[in-house]
mmCIF file with all atom_site columns, C-alpha atoms in Angstrom:
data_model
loop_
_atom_site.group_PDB
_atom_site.id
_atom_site.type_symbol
_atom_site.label_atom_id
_atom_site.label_alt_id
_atom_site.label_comp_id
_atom_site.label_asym_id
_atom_site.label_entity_id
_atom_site.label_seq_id
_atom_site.pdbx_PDB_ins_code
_atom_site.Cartn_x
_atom_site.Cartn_y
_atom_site.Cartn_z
_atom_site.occupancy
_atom_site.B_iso_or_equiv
_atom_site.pdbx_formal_charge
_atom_site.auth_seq_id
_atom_site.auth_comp_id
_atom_site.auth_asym_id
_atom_site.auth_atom_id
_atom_site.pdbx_PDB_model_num
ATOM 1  C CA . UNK A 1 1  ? 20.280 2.932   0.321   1.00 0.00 ? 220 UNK A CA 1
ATOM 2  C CA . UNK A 1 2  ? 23.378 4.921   0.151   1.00 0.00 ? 221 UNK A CA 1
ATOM 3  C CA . UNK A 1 3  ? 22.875 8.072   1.955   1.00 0.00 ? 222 UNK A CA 1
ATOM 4  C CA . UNK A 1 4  ? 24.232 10.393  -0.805  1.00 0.00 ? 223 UNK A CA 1
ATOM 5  C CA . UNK A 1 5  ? 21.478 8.719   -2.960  1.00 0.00 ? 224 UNK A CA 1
ATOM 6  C CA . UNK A 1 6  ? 18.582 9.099   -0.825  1.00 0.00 ? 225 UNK A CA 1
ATOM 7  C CA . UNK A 1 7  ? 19.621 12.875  -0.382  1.00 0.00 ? 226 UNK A CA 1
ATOM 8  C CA . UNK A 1 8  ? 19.113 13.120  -4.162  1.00 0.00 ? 227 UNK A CA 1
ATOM 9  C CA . UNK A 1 9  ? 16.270 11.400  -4.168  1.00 0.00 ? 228 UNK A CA 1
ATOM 10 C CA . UNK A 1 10 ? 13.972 12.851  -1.434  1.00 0.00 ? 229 UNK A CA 1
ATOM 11 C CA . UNK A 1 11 ? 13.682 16.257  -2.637  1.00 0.00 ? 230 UNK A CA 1
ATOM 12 C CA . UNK A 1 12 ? 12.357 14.722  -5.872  1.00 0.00 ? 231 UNK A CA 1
ATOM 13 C CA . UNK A 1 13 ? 9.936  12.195  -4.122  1.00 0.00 ? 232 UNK A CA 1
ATOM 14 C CA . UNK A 1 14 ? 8.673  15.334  -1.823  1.00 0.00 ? 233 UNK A CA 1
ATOM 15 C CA . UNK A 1 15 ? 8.248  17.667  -4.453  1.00 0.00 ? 234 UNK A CA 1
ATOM 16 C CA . UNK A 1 16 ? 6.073  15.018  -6.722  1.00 0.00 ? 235 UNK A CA 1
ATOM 17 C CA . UNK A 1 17 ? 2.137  15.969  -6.691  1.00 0.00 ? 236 UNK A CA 1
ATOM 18 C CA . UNK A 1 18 ? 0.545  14.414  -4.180  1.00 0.00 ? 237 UNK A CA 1
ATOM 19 C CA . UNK A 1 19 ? -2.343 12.905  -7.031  1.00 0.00 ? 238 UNK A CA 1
ATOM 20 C CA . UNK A 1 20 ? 0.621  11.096  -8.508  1.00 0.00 ? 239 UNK A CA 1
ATOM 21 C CA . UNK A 1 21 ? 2.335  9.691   -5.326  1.00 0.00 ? 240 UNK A CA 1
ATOM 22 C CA . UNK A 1 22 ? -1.307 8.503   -4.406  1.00 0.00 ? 241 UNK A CA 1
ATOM 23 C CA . UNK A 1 23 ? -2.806 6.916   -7.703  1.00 0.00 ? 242 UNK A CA 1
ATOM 24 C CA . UNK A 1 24 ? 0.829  5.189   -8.106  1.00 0.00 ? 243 UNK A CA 1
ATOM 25 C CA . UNK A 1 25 ? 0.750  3.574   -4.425  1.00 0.00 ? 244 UNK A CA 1
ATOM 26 C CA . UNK A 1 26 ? -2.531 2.895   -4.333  1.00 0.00 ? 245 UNK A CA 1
ATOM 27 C CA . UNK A 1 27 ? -2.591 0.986   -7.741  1.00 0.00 ? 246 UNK A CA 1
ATOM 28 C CA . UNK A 1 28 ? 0.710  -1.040  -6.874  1.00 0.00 ? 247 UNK A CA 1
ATOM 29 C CA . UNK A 1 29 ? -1.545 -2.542  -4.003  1.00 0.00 ? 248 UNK A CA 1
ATOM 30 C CA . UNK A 1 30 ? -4.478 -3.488  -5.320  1.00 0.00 ? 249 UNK A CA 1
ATOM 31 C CA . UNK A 1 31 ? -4.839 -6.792  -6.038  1.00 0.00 ? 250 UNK A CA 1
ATOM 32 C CA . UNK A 1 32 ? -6.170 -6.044  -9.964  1.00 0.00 ? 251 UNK A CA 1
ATOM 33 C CA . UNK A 1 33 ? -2.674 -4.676  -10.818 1.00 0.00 ? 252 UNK A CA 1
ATOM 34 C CA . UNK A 1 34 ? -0.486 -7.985  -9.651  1.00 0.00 ? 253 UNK A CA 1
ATOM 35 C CA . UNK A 1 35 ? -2.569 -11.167 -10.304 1.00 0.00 ? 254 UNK A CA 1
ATOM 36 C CA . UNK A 1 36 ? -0.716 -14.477 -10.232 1.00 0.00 ? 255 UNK A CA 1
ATOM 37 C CA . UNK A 1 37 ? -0.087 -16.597 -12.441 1.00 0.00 ? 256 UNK A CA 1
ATOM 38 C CA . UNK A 1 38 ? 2.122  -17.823 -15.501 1.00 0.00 ? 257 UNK A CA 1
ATOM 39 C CA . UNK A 1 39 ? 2.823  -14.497 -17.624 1.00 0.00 ? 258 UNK A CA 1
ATOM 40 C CA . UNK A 1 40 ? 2.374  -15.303 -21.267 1.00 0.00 ? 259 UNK A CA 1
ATOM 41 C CA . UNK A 1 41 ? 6.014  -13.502 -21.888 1.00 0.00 ? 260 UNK A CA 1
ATOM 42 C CA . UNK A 1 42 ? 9.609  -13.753 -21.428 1.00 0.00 ? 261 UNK A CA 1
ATOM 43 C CA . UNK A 1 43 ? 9.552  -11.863 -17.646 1.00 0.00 ? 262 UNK A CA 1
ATOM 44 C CA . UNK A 1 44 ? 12.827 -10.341 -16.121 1.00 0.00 ? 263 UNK A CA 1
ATOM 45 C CA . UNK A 1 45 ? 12.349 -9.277  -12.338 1.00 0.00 ? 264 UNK A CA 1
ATOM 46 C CA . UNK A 1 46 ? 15.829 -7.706  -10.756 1.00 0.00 ? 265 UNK A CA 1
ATOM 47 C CA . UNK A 1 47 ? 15.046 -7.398  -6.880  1.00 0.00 ? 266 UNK A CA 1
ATOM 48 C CA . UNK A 1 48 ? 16.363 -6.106  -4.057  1.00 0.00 ? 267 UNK A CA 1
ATOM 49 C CA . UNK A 1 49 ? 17.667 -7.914  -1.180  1.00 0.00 ? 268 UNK A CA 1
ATOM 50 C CA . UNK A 1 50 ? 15.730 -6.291  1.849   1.00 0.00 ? 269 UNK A CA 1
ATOM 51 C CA . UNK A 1 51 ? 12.394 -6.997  -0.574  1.00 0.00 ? 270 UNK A CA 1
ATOM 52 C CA . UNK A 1 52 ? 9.811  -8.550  1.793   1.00 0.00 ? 271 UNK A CA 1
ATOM 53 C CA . UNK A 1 53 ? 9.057  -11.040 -0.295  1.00 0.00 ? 272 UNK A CA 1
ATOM 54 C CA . UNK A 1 54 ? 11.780 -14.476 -1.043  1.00 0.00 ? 273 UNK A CA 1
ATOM 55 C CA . UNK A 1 55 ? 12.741 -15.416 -4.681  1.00 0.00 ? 274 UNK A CA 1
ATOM 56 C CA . UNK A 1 56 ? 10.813 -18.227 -3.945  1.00 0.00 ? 275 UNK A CA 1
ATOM 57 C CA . UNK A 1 57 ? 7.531  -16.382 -2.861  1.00 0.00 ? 276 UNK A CA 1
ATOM 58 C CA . UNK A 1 58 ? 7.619  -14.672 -6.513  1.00 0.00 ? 277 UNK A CA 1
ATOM 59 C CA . UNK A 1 59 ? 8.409  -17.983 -8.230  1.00 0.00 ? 278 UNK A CA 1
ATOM 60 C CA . UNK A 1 60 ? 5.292  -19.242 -6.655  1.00 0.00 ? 279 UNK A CA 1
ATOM 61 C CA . UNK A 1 61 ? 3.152  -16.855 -7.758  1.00 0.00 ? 280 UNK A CA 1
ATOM 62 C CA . UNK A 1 62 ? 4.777  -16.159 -11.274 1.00 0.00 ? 281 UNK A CA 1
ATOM 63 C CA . UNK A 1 63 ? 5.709  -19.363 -12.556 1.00 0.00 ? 282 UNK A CA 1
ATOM 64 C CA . UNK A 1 64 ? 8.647  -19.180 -15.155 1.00 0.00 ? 283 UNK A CA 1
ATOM 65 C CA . UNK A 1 65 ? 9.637  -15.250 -14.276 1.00 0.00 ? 284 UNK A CA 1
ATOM 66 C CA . UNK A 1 66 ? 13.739 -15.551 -14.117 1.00 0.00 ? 285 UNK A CA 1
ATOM 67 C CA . UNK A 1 67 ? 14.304 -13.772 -10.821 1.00 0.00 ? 286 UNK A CA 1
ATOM 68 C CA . UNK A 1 68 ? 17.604 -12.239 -9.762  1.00 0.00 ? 287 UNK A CA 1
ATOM 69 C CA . UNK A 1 69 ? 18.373 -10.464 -6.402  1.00 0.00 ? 288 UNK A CA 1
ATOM 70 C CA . UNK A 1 70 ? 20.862 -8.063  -5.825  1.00 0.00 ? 289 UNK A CA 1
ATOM 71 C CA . UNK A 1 71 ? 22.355 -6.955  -2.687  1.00 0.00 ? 290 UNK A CA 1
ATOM 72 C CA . UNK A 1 72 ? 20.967 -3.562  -1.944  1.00 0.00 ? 291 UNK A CA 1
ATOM 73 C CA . UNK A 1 73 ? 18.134 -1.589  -0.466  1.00 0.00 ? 292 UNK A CA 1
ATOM 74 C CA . UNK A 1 74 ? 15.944 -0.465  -2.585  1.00 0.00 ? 293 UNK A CA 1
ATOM 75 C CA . UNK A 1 75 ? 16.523 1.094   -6.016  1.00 0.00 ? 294 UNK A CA 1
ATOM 76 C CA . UNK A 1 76 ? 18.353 -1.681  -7.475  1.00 0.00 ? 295 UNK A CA 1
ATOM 77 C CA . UNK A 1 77 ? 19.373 0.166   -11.240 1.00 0.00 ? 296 UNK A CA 1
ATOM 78 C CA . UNK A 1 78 ? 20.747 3.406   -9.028  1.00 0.00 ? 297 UNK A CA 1
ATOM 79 C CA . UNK A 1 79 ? 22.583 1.490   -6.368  1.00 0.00 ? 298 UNK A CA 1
ATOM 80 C CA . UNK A 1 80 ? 23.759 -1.410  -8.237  1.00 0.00 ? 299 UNK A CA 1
ATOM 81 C CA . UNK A 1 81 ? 23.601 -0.082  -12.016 1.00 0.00 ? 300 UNK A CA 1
ATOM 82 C CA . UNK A 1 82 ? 26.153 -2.218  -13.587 1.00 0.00 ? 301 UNK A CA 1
ATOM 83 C CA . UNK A 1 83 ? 24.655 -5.122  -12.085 1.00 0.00 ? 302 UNK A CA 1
ATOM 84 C CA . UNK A 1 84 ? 21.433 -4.607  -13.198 1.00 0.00 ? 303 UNK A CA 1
ATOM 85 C CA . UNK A 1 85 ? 22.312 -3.447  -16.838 1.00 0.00 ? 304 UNK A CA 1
ATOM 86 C CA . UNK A 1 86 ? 24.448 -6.531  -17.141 1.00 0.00 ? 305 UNK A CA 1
ATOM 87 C CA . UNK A 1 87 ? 21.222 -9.196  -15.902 1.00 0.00 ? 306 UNK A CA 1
ATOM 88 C CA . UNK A 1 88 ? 19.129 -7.158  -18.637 1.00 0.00 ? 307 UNK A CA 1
ATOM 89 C CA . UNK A 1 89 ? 21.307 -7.433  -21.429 1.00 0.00 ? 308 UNK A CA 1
ATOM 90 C CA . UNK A 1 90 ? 21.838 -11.034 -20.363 1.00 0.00 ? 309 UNK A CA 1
ATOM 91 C CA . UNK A 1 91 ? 18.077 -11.305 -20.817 1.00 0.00 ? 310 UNK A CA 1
ATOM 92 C CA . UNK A 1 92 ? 17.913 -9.726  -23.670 1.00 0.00 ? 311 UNK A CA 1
ATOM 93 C CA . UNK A 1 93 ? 20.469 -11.607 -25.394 1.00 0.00 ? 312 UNK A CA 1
ATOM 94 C CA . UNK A 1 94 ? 18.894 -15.148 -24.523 1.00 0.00 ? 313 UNK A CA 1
ATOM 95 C CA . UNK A 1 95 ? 15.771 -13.958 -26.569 1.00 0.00 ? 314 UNK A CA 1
ATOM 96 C CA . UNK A 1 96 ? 17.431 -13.156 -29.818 1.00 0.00 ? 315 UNK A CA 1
#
């Protein structure tokens, strides 16, 4: 992440409540709030690059989600946000 960005960004993320830091972490890992499978909707997932996890990994577990990956860090629609608008309205525009 560019370092001008994460200066903006940390104060925020430090001076969130600690209640909402915690309930929003611990709910992103628990199993309950991600379970596989086919997802009955039109899915858009725009990824970053250093994500853990391979295009493939997410295909596996999400069959049919269109998947694209961008190269950068972290916070894909502030590092790369003409990129990312232009993959949503792509999207979007394939479901009219």
């Amino acid at each position: 992440t560019p370092a001008a960005l994460v200066d903006e960004l940390v104060p925020a993320i430090l001076s969130a409540p600690q209640r909402l830091m915690h309930t929003a972490m611990s709910s992103i890992l628990e199993e309950a709030s991600r379970p596989a499978g086919a997802i009955p909707v039109p899915a858009l997932f725009i990824r970053a690059a250093t994500s853990y996890k391979t295009e493939d990994d997410f295909r596996g577990r999400y069959p049919g989600i269109e998947i694209h990956t961008l190269d950068c860090a972290h916070f894909v629609q502030m590092e790369k946000p003409a990129e990312t608008n232009a993959l949503i309205d792509s999207f979007l525009e394939h479901l009219a």
